[in-house]
Coordinates of C-alpha atoms in Angstrom, one line a residue:
M1 CA -162.8 -90.1 9.6
S2 CA -160.3 -88.2 11.8
K3 CA -161.0 -84.7 13.0
I4 CA -158.3 -83.2 10.8
K5 CA -159.7 -85.0 7.7
L6 CA -163.2 -84.0 8.6
K7 CA -162.1 -80.4 9.0
L8 CA -160.4 -80.4 5.6
F9 CA -163.5 -82.0 4.1
F10 CA -165.7 -79.1 5.3
I11 CA -163.2 -76.5 4.2
A12 CA -163.2 -78.0 0.7
L13 CA -166.9 -78.2 0.7
L14 CA -167.2 -74.5 1.7
V15 CA -164.7 -73.5 -1.0
S16 CA -166.5 -75.5 -3.6
H17 CA -169.8 -74.0 -2.6
F18 CA -168.3 -70.5 -2.9
L19 CA -166.8 -71.1 -6.3
I20 CA -170.1 -72.5 -7.6
G21 CA -171.9 -69.4 -6.2
F22 CA -169.3 -67.1 -7.8
K23 CA -169.7 -68.9 -11.1
C24 CA -173.5 -68.6 -11.0
H25 CA -173.2 -64.9 -10.1
A26 CA -170.7 -64.3 -13.0
Q27 CA -173.2 -66.0 -15.4
K28 CA -176.0 -63.8 -14.1
V29 CA -173.8 -60.7 -14.7
T30 CA -173.1 -61.9 -18.3
Q31 CA -176.7 -62.8 -18.9
S32 CA -177.9 -59.4 -17.6
Q33 CA -176.2 -57.8 -20.6
K34 CA -178.7 -58.7 -23.3
E35 CA -177.4 -59.2 -26.8
F36 CA -178.7 -57.4 -29.8
L37 CA -177.6 -59.1 -33.0
I38 CA -177.5 -56.6 -35.8
T39 CA -178.7 -59.2 -38.4
D40 CA -181.9 -59.5 -36.4
Y41 CA -182.6 -55.8 -37.2
G42 CA -182.1 -56.2 -40.9
S43 CA -178.3 -55.9 -41.4
K44 CA -176.8 -57.8 -44.3
A45 CA -173.2 -59.0 -44.3
D46 CA -172.6 -58.6 -48.1
G47 CA -170.3 -55.6 -48.0
K48 CA -172.7 -53.8 -50.4
T49 CA -176.0 -53.1 -48.5
V50 CA -175.8 -49.8 -46.6
N51 CA -176.8 -51.0 -43.1
T52 CA -176.8 -47.7 -41.2
T53 CA -180.5 -47.7 -40.3
A54 CA -180.5 -51.4 -39.2
I55 CA -177.3 -51.0 -37.0
Q56 CA -178.8 -47.9 -35.4
K57 CA -182.0 -49.8 -34.6
A58 CA -180.0 -52.4 -32.8
I59 CA -178.1 -49.7 -30.8
D60 CA -181.4 -47.9 -30.0
A61 CA -183.0 -51.1 -28.8
A62 CA -180.0 -51.8 -26.5
F63 CA -180.2 -48.2 -25.2
K64 CA -184.0 -48.5 -24.6
N65 CA -183.3 -51.8 -22.7
K66 CA -181.1 -49.6 -20.4
G67 CA -178.0 -51.3 -21.7
G68 CA -176.9 -54.2 -23.8
V69 CA -174.4 -55.7 -26.2
V70 CA -174.8 -55.0 -30.0
V71 CA -173.2 -57.9 -31.8
F72 CA -171.5 -57.8 -35.2
P73 CA -171.3 -61.4 -36.3
K74 CA -168.9 -62.7 -38.9
G75 CA -169.3 -60.8 -42.2
I76 CA -168.8 -57.4 -43.8
F77 CA -171.3 -54.8 -42.9
L78 CA -171.3 -51.5 -44.8
S79 CA -172.5 -48.4 -43.0
G80 CA -172.6 -44.6 -42.7
S81 CA -172.6 -42.7 -39.5
I82 CA -174.0 -44.5 -36.4
I83 CA -174.4 -43.0 -32.9
L84 CA -173.3 -45.0 -29.9
K85 CA -175.4 -44.4 -26.7
S86 CA -175.0 -44.9 -23.0
N87 CA -174.6 -48.3 -21.5
V88 CA -174.2 -49.9 -24.9
T89 CA -171.3 -52.1 -26.0
L90 CA -170.5 -52.8 -29.7
Y91 CA -169.0 -56.3 -29.8
F92 CA -167.2 -57.4 -33.0
E93 CA -166.9 -61.2 -33.4
E94 CA -163.8 -62.6 -35.1
E95 CA -163.9 -62.0 -38.9
S96 CA -166.5 -59.3 -38.5
V97 CA -165.9 -56.0 -40.4
L98 CA -167.7 -52.7 -40.0
L99 CA -167.0 -51.1 -43.4
G100 CA -167.3 -47.3 -43.8
S101 CA -169.4 -46.2 -46.8
T102 CA -167.6 -44.4 -49.6
N103 CA -170.6 -42.2 -50.2
P104 CA -170.2 -38.8 -48.4
K105 CA -174.0 -38.5 -48.1
D106 CA -174.0 -41.4 -45.7
Y107 CA -172.2 -39.3 -43.0
F108 CA -173.4 -36.3 -41.0
N109 CA -171.9 -33.6 -38.8
M110 CA -173.4 -34.3 -35.4
A111 CA -174.5 -31.3 -33.4
F112 CA -172.7 -31.8 -30.1
E113 CA -174.8 -29.4 -28.0
G114 CA -173.4 -28.1 -24.7
R115 CA -169.8 -28.2 -25.8
P116 CA -167.6 -25.2 -24.7
V117 CA -166.5 -22.9 -27.5
S118 CA -163.4 -24.1 -29.3
L119 CA -160.8 -21.5 -30.5
K120 CA -159.9 -23.8 -33.4
N121 CA -162.8 -25.1 -35.3
D122 CA -161.3 -25.5 -38.7
D123 CA -160.3 -29.2 -38.2
N124 CA -162.5 -30.0 -35.3
S125 CA -165.6 -31.4 -37.1
Q126 CA -167.9 -33.8 -35.5
M127 CA -168.4 -36.1 -38.5
A128 CA -167.4 -39.8 -38.2
L129 CA -168.3 -43.4 -38.9
I130 CA -169.0 -44.0 -35.1
L131 CA -170.2 -41.0 -33.1
G132 CA -170.8 -40.6 -29.4
H133 CA -172.0 -37.5 -27.5
K134 CA -172.5 -37.4 -23.7
A135 CA -172.7 -41.2 -23.8
N136 CA -171.5 -42.9 -20.6
N137 CA -170.4 -46.5 -19.9
I138 CA -169.8 -47.3 -23.6
S139 CA -167.4 -49.7 -25.2
L140 CA -166.2 -51.3 -28.4
K141 CA -164.7 -54.8 -28.0
G142 CA -163.9 -58.0 -29.8
K143 CA -161.6 -59.4 -32.4
G144 CA -163.2 -57.7 -35.5
K145 CA -162.2 -54.8 -37.6
I146 CA -163.5 -51.2 -38.4
D147 CA -162.4 -50.1 -41.8
G148 CA -163.2 -46.5 -42.9
Q149 CA -162.3 -47.0 -46.6
G150 CA -160.7 -43.6 -46.3
L151 CA -159.0 -43.3 -49.7
K152 CA -162.1 -44.0 -51.8
L153 CA -164.2 -41.8 -49.5
A154 CA -161.8 -38.9 -49.7
L155 CA -161.4 -39.1 -53.5
N156 CA -165.2 -39.1 -53.8
I157 CA -165.4 -36.0 -51.7
D158 CA -162.7 -34.5 -53.9
S159 CA -164.6 -35.4 -57.0
L160 CA -167.9 -33.8 -55.8
H161 CA -166.0 -30.6 -55.0
H162 CA -164.5 -30.4 -58.5
A163 CA -167.9 -31.3 -60.1
G164 CA -169.5 -28.4 -58.2
I165 CA -172.0 -30.7 -56.5
A166 CA -170.6 -30.4 -52.9
V167 CA -168.1 -27.5 -52.9
D168 CA -165.6 -27.2 -50.1
P169 CA -165.2 -23.5 -49.2
K170 CA -161.9 -24.3 -47.6
Y171 CA -160.5 -26.5 -50.3
S172 CA -156.7 -26.5 -50.2
I173 CA -155.6 -25.5 -53.7
R174 CA -151.9 -25.6 -52.7
R175 CA -152.2 -29.2 -51.5
N176 CA -155.0 -30.3 -53.8
R177 CA -157.3 -31.9 -51.2
P178 CA -160.5 -31.3 -49.3
N179 CA -160.4 -29.6 -45.9
E180 CA -160.5 -31.8 -42.9
T181 CA -164.0 -30.7 -42.0
M182 CA -165.3 -32.3 -45.1
R183 CA -163.8 -35.7 -44.4
P184 CA -165.2 -38.1 -41.7
K185 CA -163.1 -39.4 -38.9
L186 CA -163.3 -43.1 -37.9
L187 CA -164.5 -42.5 -34.3
R188 CA -165.5 -39.2 -32.7
F189 CA -166.5 -39.2 -29.1
S190 CA -167.3 -36.0 -27.2
Q191 CA -168.0 -35.4 -23.5
C192 CA -168.3 -39.1 -22.8
D193 CA -167.5 -40.8 -19.5
N194 CA -166.2 -44.3 -18.9
V195 CA -165.2 -45.3 -22.4
L196 CA -163.4 -48.6 -23.2
I197 CA -162.1 -49.7 -26.6
E198 CA -160.1 -52.9 -26.7
G199 CA -158.9 -55.7 -28.9
L200 CA -160.0 -54.4 -32.3
K201 CA -158.3 -53.6 -35.6
A202 CA -159.2 -50.2 -36.8
G203 CA -158.3 -47.5 -39.2
E204 CA -158.2 -46.4 -42.9
A205 CA -160.2 -43.2 -42.2
S206 CA -160.4 -40.3 -44.6
C207 CA -159.2 -38.0 -41.7
W208 CA -158.3 -38.7 -38.1
G209 CA -158.6 -42.2 -36.7
L210 CA -159.8 -42.5 -33.1
S211 CA -160.7 -39.1 -31.8
F212 CA -161.8 -38.1 -28.3
E213 CA -162.6 -34.7 -26.8
L214 CA -163.6 -33.6 -23.3
C215 CA -164.0 -37.3 -22.3
S216 CA -163.1 -38.8 -18.9
N217 CA -162.1 -42.3 -17.8
L218 CA -161.0 -43.4 -21.3
T219 CA -159.2 -46.7 -21.8
L220 CA -157.7 -47.8 -25.1
D221 CA -156.0 -51.2 -24.9
N222 CA -154.6 -53.8 -27.3
L223 CA -155.6 -52.1 -30.5
T224 CA -154.1 -52.4 -33.9
I225 CA -154.5 -49.1 -35.8
V226 CA -153.5 -48.7 -39.4
N227 CA -154.5 -45.2 -40.6
R228 CA -152.5 -44.3 -43.7
S229 CA -155.1 -44.0 -46.4
Y230 CA -155.2 -40.2 -46.9
W231 CA -153.9 -36.9 -45.4
N232 CA -154.4 -36.0 -41.7
N233 CA -154.5 -39.7 -40.8
D234 CA -153.6 -39.4 -37.1
G235 CA -153.8 -42.7 -35.2
I236 CA -155.3 -41.5 -31.9
D237 CA -156.3 -37.9 -31.0
I238 CA -157.0 -37.0 -27.3
T239 CA -158.3 -33.5 -26.7
D240 CA -158.9 -32.0 -23.2
C241 CA -159.6 -35.4 -21.6
R242 CA -159.1 -36.6 -18.0
N243 CA -158.0 -40.0 -16.7
V244 CA -156.8 -41.6 -19.9
K245 CA -155.0 -44.9 -20.5
V246 CA -153.5 -45.9 -23.8
T247 CA -151.7 -49.3 -23.6
N248 CA -150.5 -52.2 -25.7
C249 CA -151.4 -50.5 -29.0
D250 CA -149.7 -51.0 -32.4
I251 CA -150.2 -47.8 -34.4
N252 CA -149.2 -47.1 -38.0
A253 CA -150.3 -43.6 -39.1
A254 CA -149.7 -41.4 -42.1
D255 CA -149.9 -38.4 -39.7
D256 CA -149.1 -38.2 -35.9
G257 CA -149.3 -41.6 -34.1
I258 CA -150.7 -40.4 -30.7
C259 CA -151.5 -36.7 -30.6
L260 CA -152.7 -34.8 -27.5
K261 CA -154.5 -31.6 -28.4
S262 CA -156.2 -28.8 -26.4
Y263 CA -158.9 -26.7 -28.1
Y264 CA -160.8 -25.3 -25.1
P265 CA -159.5 -22.6 -22.8
G266 CA -160.2 -23.5 -19.2
Y267 CA -160.0 -27.3 -20.1
Y268 CA -156.9 -29.4 -20.4
N269 CA -155.6 -33.0 -20.6
D270 CA -155.0 -34.3 -17.1
S271 CA -153.7 -37.7 -15.9
V272 CA -152.8 -39.4 -19.2
Y273 CA -150.9 -42.7 -19.2
I274 CA -149.4 -44.0 -22.4
A275 CA -147.4 -47.2 -22.3
N276 CA -146.3 -50.3 -24.1
C277 CA -147.1 -49.1 -27.6
T278 CA -145.4 -49.4 -31.0
I279 CA -145.7 -46.5 -33.3
K280 CA -144.8 -45.8 -36.9
S281 CA -145.6 -42.4 -38.4
S282 CA -145.0 -40.2 -41.4
A283 CA -145.2 -37.3 -38.9
S284 CA -144.4 -37.5 -35.1
A285 CA -144.8 -40.6 -32.9
I286 CA -146.2 -38.9 -29.8
K287 CA -147.0 -35.2 -29.9
F288 CA -148.6 -32.5 -27.7
G289 CA -150.1 -29.8 -29.9
T290 CA -150.3 -28.2 -32.2
A291 CA -153.7 -27.1 -31.0
S292 CA -152.7 -25.9 -27.5
F293 CA -155.2 -23.5 -26.0
G294 CA -155.9 -25.0 -22.6
G295 CA -153.2 -27.3 -21.4
F296 CA -151.5 -30.7 -20.6
K297 CA -150.5 -31.9 -17.1
N298 CA -149.6 -35.1 -15.3
V299 CA -148.8 -37.1 -18.4
T300 CA -146.8 -40.4 -18.2
I301 CA -145.3 -41.9 -21.4
K302 CA -143.2 -45.1 -21.0
D303 CA -142.1 -48.2 -22.8
I304 CA -142.6 -47.0 -26.4
K305 CA -141.1 -48.4 -29.6
V306 CA -140.9 -46.0 -32.5
L307 CA -140.0 -47.1 -36.0
D308 CA -139.7 -45.5 -39.5
T309 CA -141.0 -42.2 -38.3
F310 CA -140.4 -39.0 -40.3
R311 CA -140.5 -36.3 -37.6
S312 CA -140.0 -36.5 -33.8
A313 CA -140.2 -39.4 -31.5
I314 CA -141.4 -37.0 -28.7
A315 CA -142.7 -33.5 -29.4
L316 CA -144.0 -31.2 -26.7
E317 CA -145.4 -28.0 -28.1
S318 CA -147.3 -25.0 -26.7
V319 CA -147.9 -22.3 -29.2
D320 CA -151.5 -21.1 -28.4
G321 CA -151.2 -20.2 -24.8
A322 CA -151.4 -23.6 -23.2
F323 CA -149.5 -24.8 -20.1
I324 CA -147.5 -28.1 -20.3
E325 CA -146.3 -29.3 -16.9
N326 CA -145.5 -32.5 -15.0
I327 CA -144.6 -34.6 -17.9
D328 CA -142.7 -37.9 -17.4
V329 CA -141.3 -39.7 -20.4
S330 CA -139.2 -42.9 -20.1
N331 CA -138.0 -46.0 -21.9
I332 CA -138.3 -44.9 -25.5
Q333 CA -136.6 -46.9 -28.3
A334 CA -136.7 -45.2 -31.6
V335 CA -135.1 -46.6 -34.8
N336 CA -135.0 -44.8 -38.2
T337 CA -136.6 -41.7 -36.8
G338 CA -136.0 -38.2 -38.1
N339 CA -135.7 -36.4 -34.7
A340 CA -135.4 -37.5 -31.1
I341 CA -136.8 -34.7 -28.9
F342 CA -138.5 -31.5 -29.8
I343 CA -139.8 -29.1 -27.1
R344 CA -141.2 -25.7 -28.2
L345 CA -142.8 -22.8 -26.5
G346 CA -144.1 -20.3 -29.1
Q347 CA -146.9 -17.8 -29.6
R348 CA -148.8 -18.6 -32.8
S349 CA -151.9 -17.2 -31.2
G350 CA -153.2 -15.9 -27.8
D351 CA -152.5 -12.8 -25.8
K352 CA -149.3 -14.2 -24.4
P353 CA -147.3 -17.4 -24.5
G354 CA -148.2 -20.4 -22.4
S355 CA -145.6 -22.3 -20.3
I356 CA -143.6 -25.5 -20.4
K357 CA -142.1 -26.7 -17.1
N358 CA -141.2 -29.8 -15.1
V359 CA -140.5 -32.2 -17.9
S360 CA -138.5 -35.4 -17.3
I361 CA -137.2 -37.5 -20.2
K362 CA -135.2 -40.5 -19.2
N363 CA -133.9 -43.7 -20.8
I364 CA -134.2 -42.8 -24.4
K365 CA -132.3 -44.4 -27.3
V366 CA -132.8 -43.0 -30.8
Q367 CA -131.2 -43.7 -34.2
V368 CA -131.5 -40.8 -36.7
P369 CA -131.0 -41.7 -40.4
F370 CA -129.5 -39.4 -43.1
G371 CA -132.4 -39.8 -45.5
R372 CA -136.2 -40.0 -45.2
P373 CA -137.3 -42.7 -42.7
D374 CA -140.8 -42.9 -44.1
S375 CA -140.1 -43.5 -47.7
N376 CA -142.4 -46.5 -47.9
Y377 CA -145.5 -44.4 -47.2
D378 CA -147.7 -43.6 -50.1
L379 CA -148.6 -40.3 -48.5
R380 CA -145.5 -38.8 -46.9
G381 CA -145.1 -35.8 -44.6
P382 CA -144.2 -32.7 -46.7
E383 CA -140.5 -32.0 -47.3
V384 CA -139.2 -28.7 -46.0
D385 CA -138.6 -26.1 -48.7
F386 CA -135.0 -25.2 -48.0
F387 CA -131.6 -26.9 -48.1
H388 CA -130.5 -28.2 -44.7
N389 CA -128.2 -30.5 -42.8
P390 CA -129.6 -33.2 -40.4
F391 CA -131.6 -31.5 -37.6
P392 CA -130.6 -31.9 -33.9
S393 CA -133.0 -32.2 -31.0
S394 CA -134.3 -28.9 -29.8
I395 CA -135.5 -27.3 -26.6
V396 CA -136.6 -23.7 -27.5
G397 CA -138.7 -21.1 -25.7
L398 CA -139.2 -17.4 -26.4
E399 CA -137.2 -14.4 -25.2
G400 CA -138.6 -13.5 -21.8
Y401 CA -140.6 -16.8 -21.7
A402 CA -138.2 -19.6 -21.0
V403 CA -138.9 -23.4 -21.0
E404 CA -138.4 -24.3 -17.3
N405 CA -137.0 -27.3 -15.4
V406 CA -136.2 -30.0 -17.9
T407 CA -134.4 -33.1 -17.0
L408 CA -132.7 -35.3 -19.6
E409 CA -131.1 -38.5 -18.3
N410 CA -129.7 -41.6 -19.9
I411 CA -130.1 -40.4 -23.4
E412 CA -128.3 -42.0 -26.3
I413 CA -128.8 -40.6 -29.8
N414 CA -127.0 -41.8 -32.9
Y415 CA -126.8 -39.1 -35.6
P416 CA -125.8 -39.6 -39.3
G417 CA -123.4 -36.8 -39.6
R418 CA -122.5 -35.8 -43.2
A419 CA -123.3 -32.2 -42.5
S420 CA -121.6 -29.9 -45.1
K421 CA -120.9 -26.2 -44.9
G422 CA -121.7 -26.2 -48.6
M423 CA -125.2 -27.3 -47.9
A424 CA -126.0 -24.7 -45.2
Y425 CA -123.9 -22.9 -42.6
I426 CA -124.5 -20.6 -39.6
P427 CA -121.4 -19.1 -38.1
L428 CA -121.3 -19.5 -34.4
N429 CA -120.7 -15.8 -33.9
R430 CA -124.0 -15.1 -35.7
L431 CA -126.4 -17.3 -33.7
N432 CA -129.0 -14.5 -34.0
Q433 CA -129.3 -15.7 -37.6
V434 CA -131.5 -18.5 -36.2
P435 CA -135.0 -17.0 -36.4
E436 CA -137.2 -16.8 -33.3
A437 CA -140.1 -18.0 -35.5
V438 CA -142.5 -16.8 -32.8
K439 CA -145.7 -17.4 -34.7
D440 CA -144.7 -20.3 -36.9
Y441 CA -146.2 -23.7 -37.0
P442 CA -144.2 -25.9 -34.5
E443 CA -142.0 -28.5 -36.0
F444 CA -138.4 -29.7 -35.5
S445 CA -137.5 -28.1 -38.8
M446 CA -139.2 -24.7 -38.1
F447 CA -136.0 -22.8 -37.5
G448 CA -134.3 -23.8 -40.7
E449 CA -130.6 -24.7 -40.5
L450 CA -129.4 -25.2 -37.0
P451 CA -125.8 -24.7 -35.7
A452 CA -125.5 -27.9 -33.7
Y453 CA -125.8 -31.6 -34.6
G454 CA -126.9 -32.9 -31.2
F455 CA -128.9 -30.4 -29.2
Y456 CA -129.9 -26.8 -29.9
V457 CA -131.1 -25.1 -26.7
R458 CA -132.4 -21.5 -26.5
H459 CA -134.4 -19.6 -23.9
V460 CA -134.3 -22.2 -21.2
N461 CA -134.1 -21.8 -17.4
G462 CA -133.3 -25.0 -15.5
L463 CA -131.8 -27.8 -17.6
S464 CA -130.2 -30.9 -16.2
M465 CA -128.4 -33.3 -18.5
K466 CA -126.9 -36.5 -17.1
N467 CA -125.6 -39.6 -18.9
I468 CA -125.9 -38.2 -22.4
K469 CA -124.2 -40.1 -25.2
L470 CA -124.1 -38.7 -28.7
T471 CA -122.5 -40.7 -31.6
L472 CA -121.9 -39.9 -35.2
E473 CA -122.0 -42.3 -38.2
D474 CA -119.9 -39.8 -40.2
A475 CA -118.2 -36.5 -39.7
D476 CA -120.2 -33.3 -38.8
F477 CA -118.6 -29.9 -38.8
R478 CA -121.0 -28.5 -36.2
P479 CA -120.6 -28.7 -32.4
A480 CA -122.6 -31.2 -30.4
F481 CA -124.4 -28.6 -28.2
V482 CA -125.4 -25.0 -28.7
F483 CA -126.8 -23.2 -25.6
D484 CA -128.1 -19.7 -26.3
D485 CA -129.8 -17.7 -23.5
V486 CA -129.8 -20.5 -21.0
Q487 CA -129.8 -20.3 -17.2
N488 CA -129.1 -22.9 -14.5
L489 CA -127.5 -25.5 -16.7
K490 CA -126.1 -28.7 -15.2
M491 CA -124.2 -31.3 -17.3
E492 CA -122.6 -34.5 -16.1
A493 CA -121.5 -37.8 -17.6
V494 CA -121.7 -36.6 -21.2
D495 CA -120.1 -38.9 -23.7
L496 CA -119.2 -37.3 -27.1
P497 CA -117.1 -38.3 -30.1
K498 CA -113.5 -38.1 -29.1
E499 CA -112.1 -36.7 -32.4
K500 CA -114.1 -33.4 -32.2
Q501 CA -113.0 -30.3 -30.3
K502 CA -115.0 -27.6 -28.5
Q503 CA -118.3 -29.4 -28.7
L504 CA -120.2 -27.1 -26.2
V505 CA -121.0 -23.6 -27.4
F506 CA -122.2 -21.1 -24.8
N507 CA -123.8 -17.7 -25.7
N508 CA -125.4 -15.8 -22.8
V509 CA -125.3 -18.8 -20.4
V510 CA -125.8 -18.0 -16.7
T511 CA -124.9 -20.4 -14.0
A512 CA -123.6 -23.6 -15.6
V513 CA -122.2 -26.6 -13.6
L514 CA -120.0 -28.7 -15.8
E515 CA -117.6 -31.6 -15.1
D516 CA -113.9 -31.0 -15.8
Q517 CA -113.7 -32.8 -19.2
L518 CA -116.7 -30.8 -20.3
L519 CA -115.1 -27.5 -19.4
E520 CA -112.4 -28.4 -21.9
Q521 CA -115.0 -28.8 -24.6
K522 CA -116.7 -25.4 -23.9
L523 CA -116.4 -22.5 -26.2
E524 CA -117.7 -19.2 -24.9
I525 CA -118.8 -16.8 -27.7
K526 CA -120.7 -13.6 -28.2
S527 CA -123.3 -13.5 -30.9
K528 CA -123.3 -10.4 -33.1

């Protein structure tokens, strides 16, 4: 054997030895995670037996073992509230189903001790099918399903209230439904670190779907979430969490698809990454708020598809004193969606308004229909109680508290037109007719009729608009843009329908840089 061949032989032998050693090490790592089969602890896969105690025994055994994998084999396992503990993985094999009990007595409101005081407890209950509190290194994996049976559960809760057996003191008479605190969520994790949920199908809760508060290092990947059984059916709720990744998820929700909330002053959402998701919603696709007491910073949202969504594709709202800053949104495709962009700084509560600044929204394409885009939902977002024409996108602060430094670039929005003065009309010389709505619930329809079809901008300091294209399916008597109390506006490469005249309306606009063709479109007015 030549020296070269001998050298190659020894190299191959060394590589082979390394790979065998690596394989053995990987097997040892896998084997070190002891499995705890729930059927070994008495669980029955008949879809009728309540397995809460048996499943909890398996989780407790894995926890006592200092970690392990609790396995749900093929079959339907009915359960009430179970508590996930540190270093435990719930693994759902293919065709396994964790089915939520429809008996309200099978759920409990967990006492999450050591939590900071929330300023909004009315819909912040700690009741869920799967609970976790200060549990670290936890995960839910596999190809199975978690089904909350939310409609049956919610109707049973409703019946118990009307029978006087379990009366809800906050029952909504106007909306004929139990308060959110009476209805279990699907998942509720609080103050947990290093959480992974991947590969599962989940949903059909009686309230929120996957809910996380004050958690860190949270990863949600490759999930299919269908949560449209009852009211308040958000897909994913993230409250005051740090280092969050939500990727490759398909979400269909009767309420907001992905909602970032902030309940705790002094705490805030930080370093959140949302990407490669598809969202359908009878509310908004991705929303910050409405609970907004702490803040939201360093959030990236990219590569999102939005379909058949009633309200906004992107909604950024601070109305309880929270700050919103360093937000980067890009590559959003929205079809059959009621509103493209909604940014609102208000003061529903708190001693003074919060702030919204440094927001970048780029590469957005949205198609807005004339009618309801969510008509196929059994439970649809409530209609507004006034006549109105189609709503524009809005960026609105408060007098003396401007939204700051917003960049809109490569934005294309197709509007339906068909606005009629007979339906609703605000003369341009009476822009003060648009209410400030300082304390109102934030929503793209909150100001009533608006005097623009494309963008309504009020109380903003620092707005850059580049490569903006607005198209109309039919005629609209309103101008494309209304700017009211705006400073430091820059517009370039704005493409508007050619047949319309004077499409930019300025009222109290200071320092505006416009291209020549836009100057021809400008109408300077003074509101009465």
